[in-house]
PDB file of C-alpha atoms in Angstrom:
ATOM      1  CA  UNK L   1       0.000   0.000   0.000  1.00 62.00           C
ATOM      2  CA  UNK L   2       2.791   2.410   0.854  1.00 65.00           C
ATOM      3  CA  UNK L   3       4.319   1.685  -2.564  1.00 66.00           C
ATOM      4  CA  UNK L   4       1.242   3.125  -4.272  1.00 71.00           C
ATOM      5  CA  UNK L   5      -1.010   0.094  -4.764  1.00 82.00           C
ATOM      6  CA  UNK L   6      -4.501   0.985  -5.984  1.00 89.00           C
ATOM      7  CA  UNK L   7      -6.725   0.116  -3.033  1.00 83.00           C
ATOM      8  CA  UNK L   8      -9.811   0.377  -5.207  1.00 88.00           C
ATOM      9  CA  UNK L   9      -8.560  -1.777  -8.090  1.00 90.00           C
ATOM     10  CA  UNK L  10     -11.283  -4.160  -9.206  1.00 87.00           C
ATOM     11  CA  UNK L  11     -10.693  -7.775 -10.050  1.00 85.00           C
ATOM     12  CA  UNK L  12     -13.018 -10.360 -11.514  1.00 87.00           C
ATOM     13  CA  UNK L  13     -16.622  -9.412 -10.773  1.00 82.00           C
ATOM     14  CA  UNK L  14     -15.651  -5.885  -9.788  1.00 84.00           C
ATOM     15  CA  UNK L  15     -14.326  -7.093  -6.442  1.00 89.00           C
ATOM     16  CA  UNK L  16     -11.925  -4.809  -4.546  1.00 93.00           C
ATOM     17  CA  UNK L  17      -9.331  -5.668  -1.878  1.00 95.00           C
ATOM     18  CA  UNK L  18     -11.818  -4.378   0.711  1.00 96.00           C
ATOM     19  CA  UNK L  19     -14.433  -6.865  -0.527  1.00 93.00           C
ATOM     20  CA  UNK L  20     -11.912  -9.691  -0.138  1.00 92.00           C
ATOM     21  CA  UNK L  21     -11.024  -8.601   3.411  1.00 96.00           C
ATOM     22  CA  UNK L  22     -14.700  -8.264   4.352  1.00 96.00           C
ATOM     23  CA  UNK L  23     -15.491 -11.644   2.777  1.00 94.00           C
ATOM     24  CA  UNK L  24     -12.938 -13.271   5.100  1.00 95.00           C
ATOM     25  CA  UNK L  25     -14.092 -11.155   8.075  1.00 96.00           C
ATOM     26  CA  UNK L  26     -10.585  -9.728   8.595  1.00 95.00           C
ATOM     27  CA  UNK L  27     -11.595  -6.685  10.659  1.00 95.00           C
ATOM     28  CA  UNK L  28      -8.028  -5.433  11.132  1.00 96.00           C
ATOM     29  CA  UNK L  29      -7.347  -5.485   7.394  1.00 96.00           C
ATOM     30  CA  UNK L  30     -10.728  -3.871   6.709  1.00 97.00           C
ATOM     31  CA  UNK L  31      -9.836  -1.058   9.140  1.00 97.00           C
ATOM     32  CA  UNK L  32      -6.373  -0.656   7.573  1.00 96.00           C
ATOM     33  CA  UNK L  33      -7.755  -0.499   4.031  1.00 96.00           C
ATOM     34  CA  UNK L  34     -10.359   2.077   5.055  1.00 96.00           C
ATOM     35  CA  UNK L  35      -7.800   4.285   6.824  1.00 95.00           C
ATOM     36  CA  UNK L  36      -5.564   4.102   3.742  1.00 94.00           C
ATOM     37  CA  UNK L  37      -8.428   5.310   1.512  1.00 93.00           C
ATOM     38  CA  UNK L  38     -10.317   2.257   0.266  1.00 94.00           C
ATOM     39  CA  UNK L  39     -13.809   3.118  -1.009  1.00 92.00           C
ATOM     40  CA  UNK L  40     -16.259   1.706   1.549  1.00 92.00           C
ATOM     41  CA  UNK L  41     -19.056   2.010  -1.006  1.00 88.00           C
ATOM     42  CA  UNK L  42     -17.383   0.452  -4.042  1.00 88.00           C
ATOM     43  CA  UNK L  43     -19.985  -1.453  -6.024  1.00 83.00           C
ATOM     44  CA  UNK L  44     -19.143  -4.845  -7.506  1.00 82.00           C
ATOM     45  CA  UNK L  45     -20.599  -6.321 -10.696  1.00 77.00           C
ATOM     46  CA  UNK L  46     -23.534  -7.732  -8.714  1.00 74.00           C
ATOM     47  CA  UNK L  47     -24.393  -4.277  -7.371  1.00 76.00           C
ATOM     48  CA  UNK L  48     -23.150  -5.127  -3.890  1.00 84.00           C
ATOM     49  CA  UNK L  49     -20.980  -3.085  -1.559  1.00 87.00           C
ATOM     50  CA  UNK L  50     -18.583  -4.286   1.143  1.00 93.00           C
ATOM     51  CA  UNK L  51     -21.403  -3.750   3.668  1.00 90.00           C
ATOM     52  CA  UNK L  52     -23.599  -6.157   1.691  1.00 87.00           C
ATOM     53  CA  UNK L  53     -20.786  -8.694   1.929  1.00 89.00           C
ATOM     54  CA  UNK L  54     -20.501  -8.200   5.701  1.00 90.00           C
ATOM     55  CA  UNK L  55     -24.253  -8.485   6.227  1.00 86.00           C
ATOM     56  CA  UNK L  56     -24.439 -11.534   3.942  1.00 85.00           C
ATOM     57  CA  UNK L  57     -21.669 -13.238   5.907  1.00 87.00           C
ATOM     58  CA  UNK L  58     -23.274 -12.265   9.228  1.00 89.00           C
ATOM     59  CA  UNK L  59     -20.077 -10.403  10.175  1.00 91.00           C
ATOM     60  CA  UNK L  60     -21.730  -7.991  12.594  1.00 91.00           C
ATOM     61  CA  UNK L  61     -18.596  -6.259  13.894  1.00 94.00           C
ATOM     62  CA  UNK L  62     -17.242  -5.756  10.388  1.00 95.00           C
ATOM     63  CA  UNK L  63     -20.631  -4.437   9.261  1.00 92.00           C
ATOM     64  CA  UNK L  64     -20.650  -1.983  12.183  1.00 93.00           C
ATOM     65  CA  UNK L  65     -17.119  -0.867  11.263  1.00 95.00           C
ATOM     66  CA  UNK L  66     -18.152  -0.233   7.658  1.00 95.00           C
ATOM     67  CA  UNK L  67     -21.257   1.708   8.768  1.00 90.00           C
ATOM     68  CA  UNK L  68     -19.081   3.789  11.122  1.00 94.00           C
ATOM     69  CA  UNK L  69     -17.027   4.813   8.087  1.00 95.00           C
ATOM     70  CA  UNK L  70     -20.058   5.654   5.916  1.00 88.00           C
ATOM     71  CA  UNK L  71     -20.646   2.234   4.392  1.00 88.00           C
ATOM     72  CA  UNK L  72     -24.009   1.697   2.757  1.00 84.00           C
ATOM     73  CA  UNK L  73     -25.729  -1.295   1.198  1.00 81.00           C
ATOM     74  CA  UNK L  74     -26.068  -1.707  -2.541  1.00 75.00           C
ATOM     75  CA  UNK L  75     -29.802  -1.098  -2.131  1.00 70.00           C
ATOM     76  CA  UNK L  76     -29.096   2.227  -0.447  1.00 65.00           C
ATOM     77  CA  UNK L  77     -26.766   3.071  -3.330  1.00 65.00           C
ATOM     78  CA  UNK L  78     -28.695   1.262  -6.051  1.00 78.00           C
ATOM     79  CA  UNK L  79     -28.717   2.534  -9.610  1.00 86.00           C
ATOM     80  CA  UNK L  80     -32.438   3.173  -9.112  1.00 88.00           C
ATOM     81  CA  UNK L  81     -31.841   5.432  -6.108  1.00 84.00           C
ATOM     82  CA  UNK L  82     -28.936   7.153  -7.878  1.00 87.00           C
ATOM     83  CA  UNK L  83     -31.044   7.825 -10.990  1.00 93.00           C
ATOM     84  CA  UNK L  84     -33.957   9.097  -8.902  1.00 91.00           C
ATOM     85  CA  UNK L  85     -31.652  11.434  -6.959  1.00 87.00           C
ATOM     86  CA  UNK L  86     -29.945  12.674 -10.124  1.00 92.00           C
ATOM     87  CA  UNK L  87     -26.593  11.399  -8.839  1.00 87.00           C
ATOM     88  CA  UNK L  88     -24.871  11.014 -12.197  1.00 91.00           C
ATOM     89  CA  UNK L  89     -21.547   9.952 -10.650  1.00 84.00           C
ATOM     90  CA  UNK L  90     -23.182   7.067  -8.781  1.00 82.00           C
ATOM     91  CA  UNK L  91     -25.039   6.042 -11.956  1.00 90.00           C
ATOM     92  CA  UNK L  92     -21.724   6.071 -13.855  1.00 90.00           C
ATOM     93  CA  UNK L  93     -20.127   3.940 -11.136  1.00 81.00           C
ATOM     94  CA  UNK L  94     -22.934   1.392 -11.357  1.00 82.00           C
ATOM     95  CA  UNK L  95     -22.678   1.197 -15.136  1.00 88.00           C
ATOM     96  CA  UNK L  96     -18.879   0.882 -14.992  1.00 82.00           C
ATOM     97  CA  UNK L  97     -19.308  -1.980 -12.511  1.00 74.00           C
ATOM     98  CA  UNK L  98     -21.569  -3.772 -14.981  1.00 79.00           C
ATOM     99  CA  UNK L  99     -24.984  -2.988 -13.492  1.00 83.00           C
ATOM    100  CA  UNK L 100     -27.705  -3.583 -16.075  1.00 89.00           C
ATOM    101  CA  UNK L 101     -28.786  -0.215 -17.507  1.00 94.00           C
ATOM    102  CA  UNK L 102     -32.333  -1.622 -17.711  1.00 94.00           C
ATOM    103  CA  UNK L 103     -32.376  -3.238 -14.252  1.00 88.00           C
ATOM    104  CA  UNK L 104     -35.976  -3.544 -13.082  1.00 86.00           C
ATOM    105  CA  UNK L 105     -37.268  -3.382  -9.554  1.00 79.00           C
ATOM    106  CA  UNK L 106     -40.089  -5.584  -8.272  1.00 73.00           C
ATOM    107  CA  UNK L 107     -42.724  -3.725 -10.334  1.00 85.00           C
ATOM    108  CA  UNK L 108     -40.678  -3.254 -13.485  1.00 87.00           C
ATOM    109  CA  UNK L 109     -39.407   0.276 -12.869  1.00 91.00           C
ATOM    110  CA  UNK L 110     -36.064   1.014 -14.543  1.00 95.00           C
ATOM    111  CA  UNK L 111     -33.510   3.699 -13.659  1.00 95.00           C
ATOM    112  CA  UNK L 112     -34.705   5.596 -16.755  1.00 98.00           C
ATOM    113  CA  UNK L 113     -38.269   5.717 -15.384  1.00 97.00           C
ATOM    114  CA  UNK L 114     -37.004   7.300 -12.173  1.00 95.00           C
ATOM    115  CA  UNK L 115     -34.657   9.787 -13.839  1.00 97.00           C
ATOM    116  CA  UNK L 116     -37.490  10.814 -16.204  1.00 98.00           C
ATOM    117  CA  UNK L 117     -39.958  11.142 -13.324  1.00 96.00           C
ATOM    118  CA  UNK L 118     -37.619  13.519 -11.499  1.00 96.00           C
ATOM    119  CA  UNK L 119     -36.604  15.354 -14.680  1.00 97.00           C
ATOM    120  CA  UNK L 120     -32.888  14.582 -14.376  1.00 97.00           C
ATOM    121  CA  UNK L 121     -31.987  15.250 -18.014  1.00 97.00           C
ATOM    122  CA  UNK L 122     -28.261  14.524 -17.649  1.00 97.00           C
ATOM    123  CA  UNK L 123     -28.967  11.135 -16.097  1.00 98.00           C
ATOM    124  CA  UNK L 124     -31.594  10.409 -18.772  1.00 98.00           C
ATOM    125  CA  UNK L 125     -29.045  11.298 -21.477  1.00 98.00           C
ATOM    126  CA  UNK L 126     -26.397   9.073 -19.886  1.00 98.00           C
ATOM    127  CA  UNK L 127     -28.745   6.100 -19.524  1.00 98.00           C
ATOM    128  CA  UNK L 128     -29.894   6.440 -23.139  1.00 98.00           C
ATOM    129  CA  UNK L 129     -26.276   6.739 -24.331  1.00 98.00           C
ATOM    130  CA  UNK L 130     -25.509   3.519 -22.441  1.00 97.00           C
ATOM    131  CA  UNK L 131     -28.333   1.689 -24.207  1.00 97.00           C
ATOM    132  CA  UNK L 132     -31.314   2.066 -21.883  1.00 98.00           C
ATOM    133  CA  UNK L 133     -34.618   0.976 -23.421  1.00 98.00           C
ATOM    134  CA  UNK L 134     -36.516   4.262 -23.841  1.00 98.00           C
ATOM    135  CA  UNK L 135     -39.742   2.265 -24.121  1.00 98.00           C
ATOM    136  CA  UNK L 136     -39.239  -0.025 -21.132  1.00 98.00           C
ATOM    137  CA  UNK L 137     -42.618  -0.759 -19.586  1.00 97.00           C
ATOM    138  CA  UNK L 138     -43.399  -1.253 -15.944  1.00 94.00           C
ATOM    139  CA  UNK L 139     -45.824  -3.959 -14.909  1.00 91.00           C
ATOM    140  CA  UNK L 140     -48.629  -1.387 -15.281  1.00 94.00           C
ATOM    141  CA  UNK L 141     -47.524  -0.546 -18.858  1.00 96.00           C
ATOM    142  CA  UNK L 142     -46.061   2.857 -17.980  1.00 97.00           C
ATOM    143  CA  UNK L 143     -42.969   4.036 -19.853  1.00 98.00           C
ATOM    144  CA  UNK L 144     -40.357   6.650 -18.916  1.00 98.00           C
ATOM    145  CA  UNK L 145     -42.172   9.059 -21.260  1.00 98.00           C
ATOM    146  CA  UNK L 146     -45.441   8.480 -19.393  1.00 98.00           C
ATOM    147  CA  UNK L 147     -43.721   9.418 -16.152  1.00 96.00           C
ATOM    148  CA  UNK L 148     -42.064  12.529 -17.585  1.00 97.00           C
ATOM    149  CA  UNK L 149     -45.395  13.719 -19.000  1.00 97.00           C
ATOM    150  CA  UNK L 150     -47.380  12.886 -15.858  1.00 95.00           C
ATOM    151  CA  UNK L 151     -44.983  14.850 -13.654  1.00 96.00           C
ATOM    152  CA  UNK L 152     -44.643  17.823 -16.002  1.00 97.00           C
ATOM    153  CA  UNK L 153     -41.020  17.233 -17.000  1.00 97.00           C
ATOM    154  CA  UNK L 154     -41.423  18.703 -20.492  1.00 97.00           C
ATOM    155  CA  UNK L 155     -37.729  18.934 -21.417  1.00 97.00           C
ATOM    156  CA  UNK L 156     -37.169  15.354 -20.329  1.00 98.00           C
ATOM    157  CA  UNK L 157     -40.256  14.236 -22.268  1.00 98.00           C
ATOM    158  CA  UNK L 158     -38.924  16.019 -25.371  1.00 98.00           C
ATOM    159  CA  UNK L 159     -35.557  14.302 -24.945  1.00 98.00           C
ATOM    160  CA  UNK L 160     -37.225  10.893 -24.651  1.00 98.00           C
ATOM    161  CA  UNK L 161     -39.341  11.575 -27.765  1.00 98.00           C
ATOM    162  CA  UNK L 162     -36.186  12.611 -29.651  1.00 98.00           C
ATOM    163  CA  UNK L 163     -34.780   9.157 -28.873  1.00 98.00           C
ATOM    164  CA  UNK L 164     -37.923   7.265 -29.901  1.00 98.00           C
ATOM    165  CA  UNK L 165     -39.708   7.270 -26.564  1.00 98.00           C
ATOM    166  CA  UNK L 166     -43.412   6.469 -26.617  1.00 98.00           C
ATOM    167  CA  UNK L 167     -46.200   6.291 -24.095  1.00 97.00           C
ATOM    168  CA  UNK L 168     -47.602   2.988 -22.942  1.00 96.00           C
ATOM    169  CA  UNK L 169     -50.801   3.737 -24.871  1.00 96.00           C
ATOM    170  CA  UNK L 170     -48.845   4.393 -28.072  1.00 96.00           C
ATOM    171  CA  UNK L 171     -46.989   1.099 -27.679  1.00 95.00           C
ATOM    172  CA  UNK L 172     -50.262  -0.701 -26.983  1.00 93.00           C
ATOM    173  CA  UNK L 173     -51.816   0.809 -30.146  1.00 92.00           C
ATOM    174  CA  UNK L 174     -48.842  -0.389 -32.214  1.00 91.00           C
ATOM    175  CA  UNK L 175     -49.384  -3.969 -31.044  1.00 83.00           C
ATOM    176  CA  UNK L 176     -52.905  -4.094 -32.500  1.00 56.00           C
TER     177      UNK L 176
END
């Protein structure tokens, strides 16, 4: 570490040295890595953080240590929450870690739905540039365009239309 090793280097599956230390419940190494600058909220390819690893392994003391240093779960930092909050850097981190740009929650909502709903144009642009389905439908048939229109996000709605976005009703009419 003192020779300049990258403490946040990611190996197979986006796993960092901190993930490895947490996965073996090596509290002293976890503490050392954190004090030397390891990212306590690094997201692996499965969308999990070191805290998720600690909780999953039932490593309570290690989990408490991570929380003390600002550690959050992948759910707390999920691409959905990042898109909804307009946190473009967190969205970029998720995408770089391999998170599915069209990841759906339990009712089919994608990050694009949430970014459109909140009118976060930069996040919408990023998600589209990374291949997000502009016509992804939730379980109720709603699309990102539906959400932008419903919540009065005109500029976001225009952007979605420019990229081929349609309402759920328009998609339904096309299927006839």
